[in-house]
Amino acid sequence: MTWWQGAVGYEIYVRSFADSDGDGVGDLPGIRQRLPYLADLGVDLVWITPFYPSPQADHGYDVSDYLGVEPTYGSVDDAVALIDRAHELGLKVIFDLVPNHSSSEHPWFRDARSSRDATHRDWYVWRDPAPDGGPPNNWVSNFGGPAWTYDEASGQYWMHLFLPEQPDLNWANEDVRAAFVDVIDTWFTRGVDGIRIDVAHALVKDEQFRDNPVLREVGPDASPRERFRSFDHRFDQDQEGVLDIYREWNQVASKHDAMLLGEVYLLETDRLRRYVERRDGLHLAFAFATLHTAWDVEEIRTTLGGLLEAAGENFAWPLGSHDDPRAATRFGGGELGARRARAYLTLLCGLPGVPFLYQGDELGLDDGELADDSAQDPIAVRNPGAKGRDPVRTPMLWEPGEGFGFTNGAPWLPFGDNRRPEHTVAAQTGRAGSPLERTRELLRARRALPALRDGSTWSWLTDAGPVLALLRSERRGEADEPADIVVALHVGSDAASDAVAELTLPRSGRLAYASADGATVSGATLRLPADTAVFVELAP
């Protein structure tokens, strides 16, 4: 059994978690000081977003030195001290790695741009202009505009699936591959327990650089996301050779008992499955379809069912992320959204694999309400009218008062007009029924039920109706009785928010956890209020 099997993950957006020096920006010493909170919360694994030296064009996802630390965030010694403190508390730590692209200020790219004959020229993707002088093909950037920028000095275009300041590395070059093997080996040697691989599905591109098929036409006012999704990305991502990279990295990771977690942002289950099904490359991949389901029972059942059948125990199940609207917002906002988000998290915690919270999810937070002129996200800054990701990146709420315990300076991003003292960690700690305390209870219950951490068998108990119910079993040996857990979620509707559903259990049991008040178990009958999820431990 691997150390990550049965773990619960927690994402930290480094700029917004904890500021130790009063400059308004979160940092590594601030995270280290708050690690006891995470240990008490009940998570096992902490993922920290990029903290490497960077011009911050995309807040750290534009890396200019893969082995250093941005001074705003601390030092390499601070990174190692953070790892050591986490290990003392029984936590594992994974760092973000950004291998698809570097910063345009990285010494590799500065050299590559100096001449067609430069040593690092072929470390990046360069192409001649199209016959009309325009971009080499129709590929577009995730952040708006073409995925190509013209370099007048050399007469070629460089490729960037994101900002022009984030040039894509050329993974057909063996020197690039060797350089990154050294990078990950160095961080593993420094003590980090794994890496989360940014844009893990996009490193390898089509050798012929063919045009992507157009799925639908969009107007000039389309958002960057709408324009990107108007293409079938057949040739600029998810190419066959990408798996070979992770097989090589897997061998490095195995020497350190380290884990590889892929940000494989593919919503089609069959395409996602191939990244983890052989278990010789990535150990886990995020199943981002969980971030795109509406509060609809059939949609949730269909989405999760397909993923579970494909490779459930090899998926990480995110409740939220720094790139997508918070679950509470997606599910209606306010107290209703928070209740539904907690119920959904309970379901995710009942699946085989690794559930992930995003900082603040445990507080029931929805997206921060920000003024348009406060935008920091390059998507919003560079595309007027576009909705950026700033509302999910607002600073963490630790305690009431100015600065909310995050900083004693001016925060790099406003907290949001909808933030209140009662939303903070301090206000919710010890308050029975608060989102924070219910989340602590959830993670304690999951840890206490071996079938949810160690068991590998699962089956659906329902295939229709407003309740999704899953049976999880743990078998210690052939002679042992299975220890069975029922995981059930009642997906309520706005029209019947006070409805109570009944579910007949396989046998009698006890209520081990409920995401909200009102759930009861009597004999083999579960009564479950709307927008509530439970764990029921069945009698032998």
PDB file of N, CA, C and O in Angstrom, residues 243-268:
ATOM      1  N   LEU A 243       3.234  10.189 -22.233  1.00  0.00           N
ATOM      2  CA  LEU A 243       3.281   9.170 -21.186  1.00  0.00           C
ATOM      3  C   LEU A 243       4.698   8.660 -20.961  1.00  0.00           C
ATOM      4  O   LEU A 243       5.048   8.252 -19.845  1.00  0.00           O
ATOM      5  N   ASP A 244       5.529   8.690 -21.998  1.00  0.00           N
ATOM      6  CA  ASP A 244       6.915   8.229 -21.851  1.00  0.00           C
ATOM      7  C   ASP A 244       7.688   9.112 -20.872  1.00  0.00           C
ATOM      8  O   ASP A 244       8.585   8.638 -20.162  1.00  0.00           O
ATOM      9  N   ILE A 245       7.364  10.403 -20.843  1.00  0.00           N
ATOM     10  CA  ILE A 245       8.020  11.318 -19.909  1.00  0.00           C
ATOM     11  C   ILE A 245       7.748  10.882 -18.481  1.00  0.00           C
ATOM     12  O   ILE A 245       8.659  10.801 -17.646  1.00  0.00           O
ATOM     13  N   TYR A 246       6.498  10.556 -18.186  1.00  0.00           N
ATOM     14  CA  TYR A 246       6.135  10.219 -16.815  1.00  0.00           C
ATOM     15  C   TYR A 246       6.622   8.827 -16.420  1.00  0.00           C
ATOM     16  O   TYR A 246       6.860   8.576 -15.232  1.00  0.00           O
ATOM     17  N   ARG A 247       6.791   7.962 -17.389  1.00  0.00           N
ATOM     18  CA  ARG A 247       7.391   6.661 -17.059  1.00  0.00           C
ATOM     19  C   ARG A 247       8.836   6.833 -16.603  1.00  0.00           C
ATOM     20  O   ARG A 247       9.293   6.147 -15.681  1.00  0.00           O
ATOM     21  N   GLU A 248       9.541   7.766 -17.235  1.00  0.00           N
ATOM     22  CA  GLU A 248      10.910   8.037 -16.807  1.00  0.00           C
ATOM     23  C   GLU A 248      10.909   8.687 -15.419  1.00  0.00           C
ATOM     24  O   GLU A 248      11.714   8.320 -14.548  1.00  0.00           O
ATOM     25  N   TRP A 249      10.015   9.633 -15.203  1.00  0.00           N
ATOM     26  CA  TRP A 249       9.929  10.285 -13.907  1.00  0.00           C
ATOM     27  C   TRP A 249       9.507   9.309 -12.811  1.00  0.00           C
ATOM     28  O   TRP A 249       9.930   9.434 -11.662  1.00  0.00           O
ATOM     29  N   ASN A 250       8.670   8.354 -13.169  1.00  0.00           N
ATOM     30  CA  ASN A 250       8.218   7.362 -12.202  1.00  0.00           C
ATOM     31  C   ASN A 250       9.398   6.592 -11.615  1.00  0.00           C
ATOM     32  O   ASN A 250       9.431   6.285 -10.419  1.00  0.00           O
ATOM     33  N   GLN A 251      10.375   6.302 -12.451  1.00  0.00           N
ATOM     34  CA  GLN A 251      11.557   5.582 -11.967  1.00  0.00           C
ATOM     35  C   GLN A 251      12.348   6.432 -10.983  1.00  0.00           C
ATOM     36  O   GLN A 251      12.891   5.918  -9.996  1.00  0.00           O
ATOM     37  N   VAL A 252      12.405   7.742 -11.239  1.00  0.00           N
ATOM     38  CA  VAL A 252      13.087   8.641 -10.303  1.00  0.00           C
ATOM     39  C   VAL A 252      12.306   8.715  -8.993  1.00  0.00           C
ATOM     40  O   VAL A 252      12.872   8.626  -7.894  1.00  0.00           O
ATOM     41  N   ALA A 253      11.008   8.872  -9.101  1.00  0.00           N
ATOM     42  CA  ALA A 253      10.169   8.999  -7.907  1.00  0.00           C
ATOM     43  C   ALA A 253      10.233   7.746  -7.043  1.00  0.00           C
ATOM     44  O   ALA A 253      10.243   7.839  -5.805  1.00  0.00           O
ATOM     45  N   SER A 254      10.289   6.581  -7.660  1.00  0.00           N
ATOM     46  CA  SER A 254      10.272   5.335  -6.891  1.00  0.00           C
ATOM     47  C   SER A 254      11.485   5.214  -5.984  1.00  0.00           C
ATOM     48  O   SER A 254      11.416   4.586  -4.919  1.00  0.00           O
ATOM     49  N   LYS A 255      12.592   5.826  -6.367  1.00  0.00           N
ATOM     50  CA  LYS A 255      13.795   5.772  -5.531  1.00  0.00           C
ATOM     51  C   LYS A 255      13.624   6.581  -4.249  1.00  0.00           C
ATOM     52  O   LYS A 255      14.360   6.379  -3.280  1.00  0.00           O
ATOM     53  N   HIS A 256      12.654   7.493  -4.260  1.00  0.00           N
ATOM     54  CA  HIS A 256      12.430   8.370  -3.103  1.00  0.00           C
ATOM     55  C   HIS A 256      11.084   8.104  -2.434  1.00  0.00           C
ATOM     56  O   HIS A 256      10.710   8.853  -1.524  1.00  0.00           O
ATOM     57  N   ASP A 257      10.359   7.085  -2.870  1.00  0.00           N
ATOM     58  CA  ASP A 257       8.989   6.836  -2.392  1.00  0.00           C
ATOM     59  C   ASP A 257       8.142   8.086  -2.569  1.00  0.00           C
ATOM     60  O   ASP A 257       7.356   8.472  -1.689  1.00  0.00           O
ATOM     61  N   ALA A 258       8.301   8.728  -3.717  1.00  0.00           N
ATOM     62  CA  ALA A 258       7.601   9.981  -4.001  1.00  0.00           C
ATOM     63  C   ALA A 258       6.447   9.739  -4.975  1.00  0.00           C
ATOM     64  O   ALA A 258       6.398   8.731  -5.684  1.00  0.00           O
ATOM     65  N   MET A 259       5.540  10.685  -5.031  1.00  0.00           N
ATOM     66  CA  MET A 259       4.313  10.552  -5.803  1.00  0.00           C
ATOM     67  C   MET A 259       4.252  11.581  -6.934  1.00  0.00           C
ATOM     68  O   MET A 259       4.684  12.721  -6.773  1.00  0.00           O
ATOM     69  N   LEU A 260       3.702  11.169  -8.065  1.00  0.00           N
ATOM     70  CA  LEU A 260       3.485  12.043  -9.219  1.00  0.00           C
ATOM     71  C   LEU A 260       1.987  12.236  -9.401  1.00  0.00           C
ATOM     72  O   LEU A 260       1.253  11.276  -9.662  1.00  0.00           O
ATOM     73  N   LEU A 261       1.529  13.473  -9.281  1.00  0.00           N
ATOM     74  CA  LEU A 261       0.119  13.825  -9.426  1.00  0.00           C
ATOM     75  C   LEU A 261      -0.030  14.732 -10.631  1.00  0.00           C
ATOM     76  O   LEU A 261       0.591  15.797 -10.687  1.00  0.00           O
ATOM     77  N   GLY A 262      -0.841  14.335 -11.583  1.00  0.00           N
ATOM     78  CA  GLY A 262      -0.960  15.087 -12.815  1.00  0.00           C
ATOM     79  C   GLY A 262      -2.176  15.996 -12.870  1.00  0.00           C
ATOM     80  O   GLY A 262      -3.291  15.566 -12.558  1.00  0.00           O
ATOM     81  N   GLU A 263      -1.955  17.259 -13.265  1.00  0.00           N
ATOM     82  CA  GLU A 263      -3.071  18.119 -13.656  1.00  0.00           C
ATOM     83  C   GLU A 263      -3.390  17.780 -15.106  1.00  0.00           C
ATOM     84  O   GLU A 263      -2.882  18.408 -16.041  1.00  0.00           O
ATOM     85  N   VAL A 264      -4.203  16.777 -15.290  1.00  0.00           N
ATOM     86  CA  VAL A 264      -4.591  16.326 -16.626  1.00  0.00           C
ATOM     87  C   VAL A 264      -5.996  16.866 -16.867  1.00  0.00           C
ATOM     88  O   VAL A 264      -6.984  16.224 -16.530  1.00  0.00           O
ATOM     89  N   TYR A 265      -6.058  18.067 -17.434  1.00  0.00           N
ATOM     90  CA  TYR A 265      -7.355  18.732 -17.555  1.00  0.00           C
ATOM     91  C   TYR A 265      -8.069  18.254 -18.821  1.00  0.00           C
ATOM     92  O   TYR A 265      -8.261  18.997 -19.783  1.00  0.00           O
ATOM     93  N   LEU A 266      -8.454  16.987 -18.786  1.00  0.00           N
ATOM     94  CA  LEU A 266      -9.237  16.371 -19.851  1.00  0.00           C
ATOM     95  C   LEU A 266     -10.536  15.884 -19.242  1.00  0.00           C
ATOM     96  O   LEU A 266     -10.525  15.088 -18.302  1.00  0.00           O
ATOM     97  N   LEU A 267     -11.654  16.348 -19.750  1.00  0.00           N
ATOM     98  CA  LEU A 267     -12.947  15.997 -19.170  1.00  0.00           C
ATOM     99  C   LEU A 267     -13.515  14.709 -19.745  1.00  0.00           C
ATOM    100  O   LEU A 267     -14.504  14.190 -19.225  1.00  0.00           O
ATOM    101  N   GLU A 268     -12.892  14.183 -20.801  1.00  0.00           N
ATOM    102  CA  GLU A 268     -13.351  12.927 -21.387  1.00  0.00           C
ATOM    103  C   GLU A 268     -12.678  11.773 -20.649  1.00  0.00           C
ATOM    104  O   GLU A 268     -11.465  11.636 -20.637  1.00  0.00           O
TER     105      GLU A 268
END
